[in-house]
């Protein structure tokens, strides 16, 4: 599995297999956000399982990622982080949709840090 660390709480990368879930679990990942259109997440048979969120999106400049999916993913990511977990977001190659999903999560996290001081 090929992935990058974005922050202490956020990772992006390629599609993990069920075998890769053990590595993600060791990293503290409690939510996997799948941005692929056709291939859903492999089930996690471990008890307790890693939470899986499938936000089906098309990888094309002609079809922007719907805002409601970005908001849904950001909310799920922030809830996971607030509860002490980490988040892994992916698409096929880990360079387009998976990265796009982490942007709203980072923005909302920054806003939560800034707002109390404004």
Short mmCIF file of N, CA and C in Angstrom, two decimals:
data_model
loop_
_atom_site.label_atom_id
_atom_site.label_comp_id
_atom_site.label_asym_id
_atom_site.label_seq_id
_atom_site.Cartn_x
_atom_site.Cartn_y
_atom_site.Cartn_z
N UNK A 1 0.86 -1.17 0.00
CA UNK A 1 0.00 0.00 0.00
C UNK A 1 0.91 1.23 0.00
N UNK A 2 0.56 2.19 -0.83
CA UNK A 2 1.33 3.42 -0.97
C UNK A 2 0.50 4.56 -0.39
N UNK A 3 1.06 5.28 0.62
CA UNK A 3 0.32 6.39 1.22
C UNK A 3 1.27 7.47 1.69
N UNK A 4 0.68 8.64 1.95
CA UNK A 4 1.42 9.79 2.47
C UNK A 4 0.74 10.30 3.72
N UNK A 5 1.54 10.83 4.63
CA UNK A 5 1.02 11.46 5.84
C UNK A 5 0.80 12.93 5.54
N UNK A 6 -0.42 13.43 5.74
CA UNK A 6 -0.74 14.83 5.53
C UNK A 6 -0.58 15.60 6.84
N UNK A 7 -1.19 15.10 7.90
CA UNK A 7 -1.01 15.64 9.25
C UNK A 7 -0.91 14.42 10.18
N UNK A 8 -0.82 14.67 11.46
CA UNK A 8 -0.80 13.54 12.41
C UNK A 8 -2.08 12.72 12.36
N UNK A 9 -3.16 13.33 11.85
CA UNK A 9 -4.46 12.67 11.86
C UNK A 9 -4.95 12.23 10.49
N UNK A 10 -4.31 12.68 9.41
CA UNK A 10 -4.81 12.44 8.07
C UNK A 10 -3.76 11.78 7.17
N UNK A 11 -4.19 10.74 6.46
CA UNK A 11 -3.35 10.04 5.49
C UNK A 11 -4.11 9.97 4.17
N UNK A 12 -3.37 10.00 3.05
CA UNK A 12 -3.98 9.77 1.74
C UNK A 12 -3.16 8.72 1.03
N UNK A 13 -3.80 8.01 0.10
CA UNK A 13 -3.05 7.00 -0.63
C UNK A 13 -3.89 6.22 -1.60
N UNK A 14 -3.33 5.09 -1.96
CA UNK A 14 -3.98 4.20 -2.91
C UNK A 14 -5.01 3.33 -2.20
N UNK A 15 -5.79 2.60 -2.98
CA UNK A 15 -6.83 1.75 -2.43
C UNK A 15 -6.23 0.64 -1.56
N UNK A 16 -6.61 0.58 -0.30
CA UNK A 16 -6.09 -0.49 0.56
C UNK A 16 -6.86 -1.79 0.34
N UNK A 17 -6.16 -2.89 0.49
CA UNK A 17 -6.82 -4.19 0.49
C UNK A 17 -7.21 -4.51 1.93
N UNK A 18 -7.98 -5.55 2.12
CA UNK A 18 -8.37 -5.94 3.48
C UNK A 18 -7.13 -6.28 4.31
N UNK A 19 -6.09 -6.82 3.69
CA UNK A 19 -4.84 -7.14 4.39
C UNK A 19 -4.17 -5.85 4.90
N UNK A 20 -4.29 -4.75 4.14
CA UNK A 20 -3.69 -3.47 4.53
C UNK A 20 -4.37 -2.85 5.75
N UNK A 21 -5.57 -3.29 6.07
CA UNK A 21 -6.29 -2.71 7.20
C UNK A 21 -5.50 -2.88 8.50
N UNK A 22 -4.74 -3.97 8.64
CA UNK A 22 -3.95 -4.15 9.86
C UNK A 22 -2.91 -3.05 10.00
N UNK A 23 -2.26 -2.69 8.90
CA UNK A 23 -1.28 -1.60 8.94
C UNK A 23 -1.97 -0.28 9.30
N UNK A 24 -3.13 -0.02 8.70
CA UNK A 24 -3.87 1.20 8.99
C UNK A 24 -4.32 1.22 10.45
N UNK A 25 -4.77 0.09 10.94
CA UNK A 25 -5.20 -0.02 12.34
C UNK A 25 -4.02 0.29 13.27
N UNK A 26 -2.82 -0.21 12.92
CA UNK A 26 -1.62 0.06 13.71
C UNK A 26 -1.27 1.55 13.73
N UNK A 27 -1.65 2.28 12.67
CA UNK A 27 -1.41 3.72 12.60
C UNK A 27 -2.48 4.52 13.37
N UNK A 28 -3.51 3.82 13.85
CA UNK A 28 -4.58 4.49 14.59
C UNK A 28 -5.74 4.93 13.71
N UNK A 29 -5.78 4.45 12.47
CA UNK A 29 -6.86 4.82 11.56
C UNK A 29 -8.16 4.15 12.01
N UNK A 30 -9.19 4.99 12.15
CA UNK A 30 -10.52 4.49 12.53
C UNK A 30 -11.57 4.76 11.47
N UNK A 31 -11.17 5.52 10.42
CA UNK A 31 -12.09 5.81 9.32
C UNK A 31 -11.33 5.76 8.01
N UNK A 32 -11.87 5.02 7.04
CA UNK A 32 -11.34 5.00 5.68
C UNK A 32 -12.41 5.61 4.79
N UNK A 33 -12.03 6.66 4.05
CA UNK A 33 -12.94 7.31 3.11
C UNK A 33 -12.55 6.88 1.71
N UNK A 34 -13.44 6.16 1.05
CA UNK A 34 -13.22 5.66 -0.31
C UNK A 34 -13.89 6.60 -1.30
N UNK A 35 -13.10 7.21 -2.19
CA UNK A 35 -13.62 8.16 -3.18
C UNK A 35 -13.77 7.53 -4.56
N UNK A 36 -13.65 6.22 -4.66
CA UNK A 36 -13.76 5.55 -5.96
C UNK A 36 -15.22 5.41 -6.38
N UNK A 37 -15.44 5.44 -7.68
CA UNK A 37 -16.82 5.34 -8.18
C UNK A 37 -17.27 3.89 -8.26
N UNK A 38 -16.44 3.02 -8.81
CA UNK A 38 -16.88 1.66 -9.11
C UNK A 38 -16.53 0.62 -8.06
N UNK A 39 -15.43 0.80 -7.37
CA UNK A 39 -14.99 -0.24 -6.44
C UNK A 39 -15.21 0.21 -5.00
N UNK A 40 -16.12 -0.46 -4.33
CA UNK A 40 -16.40 -0.14 -2.94
C UNK A 40 -15.32 -0.67 -2.03
N UNK A 41 -15.37 -0.28 -0.77
CA UNK A 41 -14.34 -0.72 0.17
C UNK A 41 -14.45 -2.20 0.48
N UNK A 42 -13.30 -2.83 0.68
CA UNK A 42 -13.28 -4.22 1.12
C UNK A 42 -13.77 -4.25 2.57
N UNK A 43 -14.61 -5.21 2.92
CA UNK A 43 -15.09 -5.26 4.30
C UNK A 43 -13.95 -5.54 5.28
N UNK A 44 -14.04 -4.94 6.46
CA UNK A 44 -13.07 -5.19 7.52
C UNK A 44 -13.69 -6.18 8.48
N UNK A 45 -13.14 -7.39 8.54
CA UNK A 45 -13.70 -8.45 9.36
C UNK A 45 -13.17 -8.44 10.79
N UNK A 46 -12.27 -7.52 11.08
CA UNK A 46 -11.71 -7.40 12.43
C UNK A 46 -12.78 -6.86 13.39
N UNK A 47 -12.68 -7.23 14.65
CA UNK A 47 -13.60 -6.72 15.66
C UNK A 47 -12.82 -5.84 16.61
N UNK A 48 -13.12 -4.58 16.80
CA UNK A 48 -14.08 -3.78 16.03
C UNK A 48 -13.49 -3.41 14.67
N UNK A 49 -14.36 -3.28 13.67
CA UNK A 49 -13.88 -2.93 12.33
C UNK A 49 -13.54 -1.44 12.22
N UNK A 50 -12.69 -1.13 11.24
CA UNK A 50 -12.46 0.26 10.88
C UNK A 50 -13.73 0.74 10.18
N UNK A 51 -14.19 1.95 10.50
CA UNK A 51 -15.36 2.50 9.83
C UNK A 51 -15.02 2.81 8.38
N UNK A 52 -15.93 2.49 7.48
CA UNK A 52 -15.74 2.69 6.05
C UNK A 52 -16.81 3.63 5.52
N UNK A 53 -16.40 4.67 4.80
CA UNK A 53 -17.33 5.61 4.20
C UNK A 53 -17.05 5.64 2.71
N UNK A 54 -18.02 5.22 1.90
CA UNK A 54 -17.86 5.18 0.45
C UNK A 54 -18.58 6.38 -0.15
N UNK A 55 -17.81 7.34 -0.66
CA UNK A 55 -18.35 8.52 -1.33
C UNK A 55 -18.05 8.39 -2.81
N UNK A 56 -18.96 7.77 -3.53
CA UNK A 56 -18.74 7.47 -4.95
C UNK A 56 -18.60 8.76 -5.76
N UNK A 57 -17.44 8.94 -6.39
CA UNK A 57 -17.18 10.12 -7.21
C UNK A 57 -16.47 9.73 -8.49
N UNK A 58 -16.72 10.52 -9.51
CA UNK A 58 -16.10 10.31 -10.82
C UNK A 58 -14.82 11.14 -10.89
N UNK A 59 -13.74 10.53 -11.37
CA UNK A 59 -12.46 11.22 -11.49
C UNK A 59 -12.37 11.87 -12.86
N UNK A 60 -12.89 13.09 -12.97
CA UNK A 60 -12.88 13.81 -14.24
C UNK A 60 -13.01 15.30 -13.98
N UNK A 61 -12.28 16.12 -14.73
CA UNK A 61 -12.44 17.57 -14.58
C UNK A 61 -13.82 18.05 -15.03
N UNK A 62 -14.54 17.23 -15.77
CA UNK A 62 -15.88 17.60 -16.25
C UNK A 62 -16.97 17.31 -15.22
N UNK A 63 -16.62 16.57 -14.16
CA UNK A 63 -17.57 16.23 -13.11
C UNK A 63 -16.95 16.58 -11.76
N UNK A 64 -17.11 17.81 -11.30
CA UNK A 64 -16.54 18.18 -9.99
C UNK A 64 -17.11 17.31 -8.88
N UNK A 65 -16.33 17.12 -7.84
CA UNK A 65 -16.82 16.36 -6.69
C UNK A 65 -17.96 17.14 -6.05
N UNK A 66 -19.12 16.52 -5.89
CA UNK A 66 -20.26 17.24 -5.30
C UNK A 66 -19.94 17.76 -3.89
N UNK A 67 -20.36 18.96 -3.64
CA UNK A 67 -20.10 19.62 -2.36
C UNK A 67 -20.67 18.81 -1.20
N UNK A 68 -21.84 18.21 -1.37
CA UNK A 68 -22.43 17.45 -0.27
C UNK A 68 -21.56 16.26 0.13
N UNK A 69 -20.85 15.68 -0.84
CA UNK A 69 -19.97 14.56 -0.51
C UNK A 69 -18.73 15.06 0.22
N UNK A 70 -18.21 16.21 -0.18
CA UNK A 70 -17.06 16.78 0.52
C UNK A 70 -17.43 17.13 1.97
N UNK A 71 -18.62 17.70 2.16
CA UNK A 71 -19.07 18.06 3.50
C UNK A 71 -19.28 16.80 4.35
N UNK A 72 -19.91 15.80 3.76
CA UNK A 72 -20.15 14.55 4.50
C UNK A 72 -18.83 13.90 4.93
N UNK A 73 -17.87 13.88 4.02
CA UNK A 73 -16.56 13.31 4.34
C UNK A 73 -15.82 14.11 5.39
N UNK A 74 -15.87 15.45 5.27
CA UNK A 74 -15.19 16.31 6.24
C UNK A 74 -15.79 16.14 7.63
N UNK A 75 -17.11 16.07 7.70
CA UNK A 75 -17.76 15.87 9.01
C UNK A 75 -17.38 14.54 9.63
N UNK A 76 -17.39 13.49 8.82
CA UNK A 76 -17.02 12.17 9.34
C UNK A 76 -15.56 12.16 9.79
N UNK A 77 -14.70 12.81 9.02
CA UNK A 77 -13.27 12.87 9.37
C UNK A 77 -13.07 13.62 10.68
N UNK A 78 -13.72 14.77 10.81
CA UNK A 78 -13.55 15.56 12.03
C UNK A 78 -14.12 14.86 13.26
N UNK A 79 -15.24 14.18 13.10
CA UNK A 79 -15.81 13.42 14.22
C UNK A 79 -14.83 12.33 14.66
N UNK A 80 -14.22 11.66 13.69
CA UNK A 80 -13.26 10.61 13.99
C UNK A 80 -12.05 11.17 14.72
N UNK A 81 -11.53 12.30 14.23
CA UNK A 81 -10.36 12.93 14.84
C UNK A 81 -10.69 13.42 16.25
N UNK A 82 -11.85 14.02 16.43
CA UNK A 82 -12.26 14.48 17.77
C UNK A 82 -12.33 13.34 18.77
N UNK A 83 -12.65 12.16 18.28
CA UNK A 83 -12.76 10.99 19.15
C UNK A 83 -11.44 10.21 19.25
N UNK A 84 -10.34 10.83 18.80
CA UNK A 84 -9.03 10.23 18.97
C UNK A 84 -8.55 9.33 17.85
N UNK A 85 -9.33 9.24 16.76
CA UNK A 85 -8.94 8.39 15.65
C UNK A 85 -8.23 9.15 14.54
N UNK A 86 -7.72 8.42 13.59
CA UNK A 86 -7.08 8.98 12.40
C UNK A 86 -7.88 8.56 11.18
N UNK A 87 -7.64 9.29 10.07
CA UNK A 87 -8.44 9.10 8.85
C UNK A 87 -7.53 8.80 7.67
N UNK A 88 -7.93 7.82 6.86
CA UNK A 88 -7.24 7.48 5.62
C UNK A 88 -8.22 7.70 4.47
N UNK A 89 -7.85 8.55 3.53
CA UNK A 89 -8.70 8.85 2.37
C UNK A 89 -8.00 8.34 1.12
N UNK A 90 -8.76 7.74 0.22
CA UNK A 90 -8.13 7.21 -0.99
C UNK A 90 -9.05 7.26 -2.20
N UNK A 91 -8.40 7.23 -3.35
CA UNK A 91 -9.06 7.00 -4.63
C UNK A 91 -8.28 5.86 -5.28
N UNK A 92 -8.17 5.83 -6.58
CA UNK A 92 -7.42 4.74 -7.22
C UNK A 92 -5.92 4.91 -6.97
N UNK A 93 -5.41 6.10 -7.33
CA UNK A 93 -3.97 6.32 -7.25
C UNK A 93 -3.51 7.17 -6.10
N UNK A 94 -4.43 7.76 -5.36
CA UNK A 94 -4.06 8.58 -4.22
C UNK A 94 -3.56 9.96 -4.56
N UNK A 95 -3.94 10.48 -5.74
CA UNK A 95 -3.44 11.80 -6.14
C UNK A 95 -4.52 12.80 -6.53
N UNK A 96 -5.76 12.39 -6.72
CA UNK A 96 -6.80 13.33 -7.14
C UNK A 96 -7.92 13.43 -6.11
N UNK A 97 -8.87 12.52 -6.18
CA UNK A 97 -10.06 12.60 -5.31
C UNK A 97 -9.73 12.42 -3.84
N UNK A 98 -8.82 11.52 -3.52
CA UNK A 98 -8.44 11.32 -2.12
C UNK A 98 -7.85 12.58 -1.52
N UNK A 99 -7.02 13.27 -2.29
CA UNK A 99 -6.43 14.53 -1.84
C UNK A 99 -7.51 15.59 -1.70
N UNK A 100 -8.41 15.66 -2.67
CA UNK A 100 -9.50 16.65 -2.62
C UNK A 100 -10.36 16.46 -1.38
N UNK A 101 -10.54 15.21 -0.94
CA UNK A 101 -11.36 14.95 0.24
C UNK A 101 -10.72 15.50 1.50
N UNK A 102 -9.41 15.52 1.58
CA UNK A 102 -8.74 15.99 2.78
C UNK A 102 -8.75 17.51 2.91
N UNK A 103 -8.89 18.23 1.81
CA UNK A 103 -8.89 19.70 1.88
C UNK A 103 -9.97 20.25 2.79
N UNK A 104 -11.24 19.86 2.63
CA UNK A 104 -12.25 20.41 3.54
C UNK A 104 -12.02 19.99 4.99
N UNK A 105 -11.48 18.80 5.21
CA UNK A 105 -11.19 18.37 6.58
C UNK A 105 -10.14 19.27 7.20
N UNK A 106 -9.09 19.59 6.44
CA UNK A 106 -8.05 20.48 6.94
C UNK A 106 -8.59 21.89 7.18
N UNK A 107 -9.41 22.36 6.27
CA UNK A 107 -9.98 23.71 6.41
C UNK A 107 -10.87 23.80 7.65
N UNK A 108 -11.73 22.82 7.84
CA UNK A 108 -12.62 22.84 9.01
C UNK A 108 -11.81 22.72 10.30
N UNK A 109 -10.75 21.91 10.28
CA UNK A 109 -9.92 21.77 11.46
C UNK A 109 -9.23 23.10 11.78
N UNK A 110 -8.74 23.78 10.76
CA UNK A 110 -8.10 25.09 10.95
C UNK A 110 -9.11 26.10 11.49
N UNK A 111 -10.32 26.08 10.96
CA UNK A 111 -11.36 27.01 11.42
C UNK A 111 -11.69 26.77 12.90
N UNK A 112 -11.72 25.52 13.31
CA UNK A 112 -12.01 25.20 14.71
C UNK A 112 -10.91 25.76 15.62
N UNK A 113 -9.68 25.77 15.14
CA UNK A 113 -8.57 26.30 15.94
C UNK A 113 -8.57 27.82 15.98
N UNK A 114 -8.98 28.44 14.87
CA UNK A 114 -8.91 29.91 14.74
C UNK A 114 -10.10 30.60 15.40
N UNK A 115 -11.30 30.08 15.22
CA UNK A 115 -12.52 30.75 15.68
C UNK A 115 -12.54 31.11 17.17
N UNK A 116 -12.04 30.25 18.06
CA UNK A 116 -12.09 30.63 19.47
C UNK A 116 -11.27 31.90 19.77
N UNK A 117 -10.32 32.23 18.93
CA UNK A 117 -9.45 33.37 19.17
C UNK A 117 -9.89 34.63 18.42
N UNK A 118 -10.92 34.52 17.59
CA UNK A 118 -11.34 35.71 16.81
C UNK A 118 -12.47 36.45 17.48
#
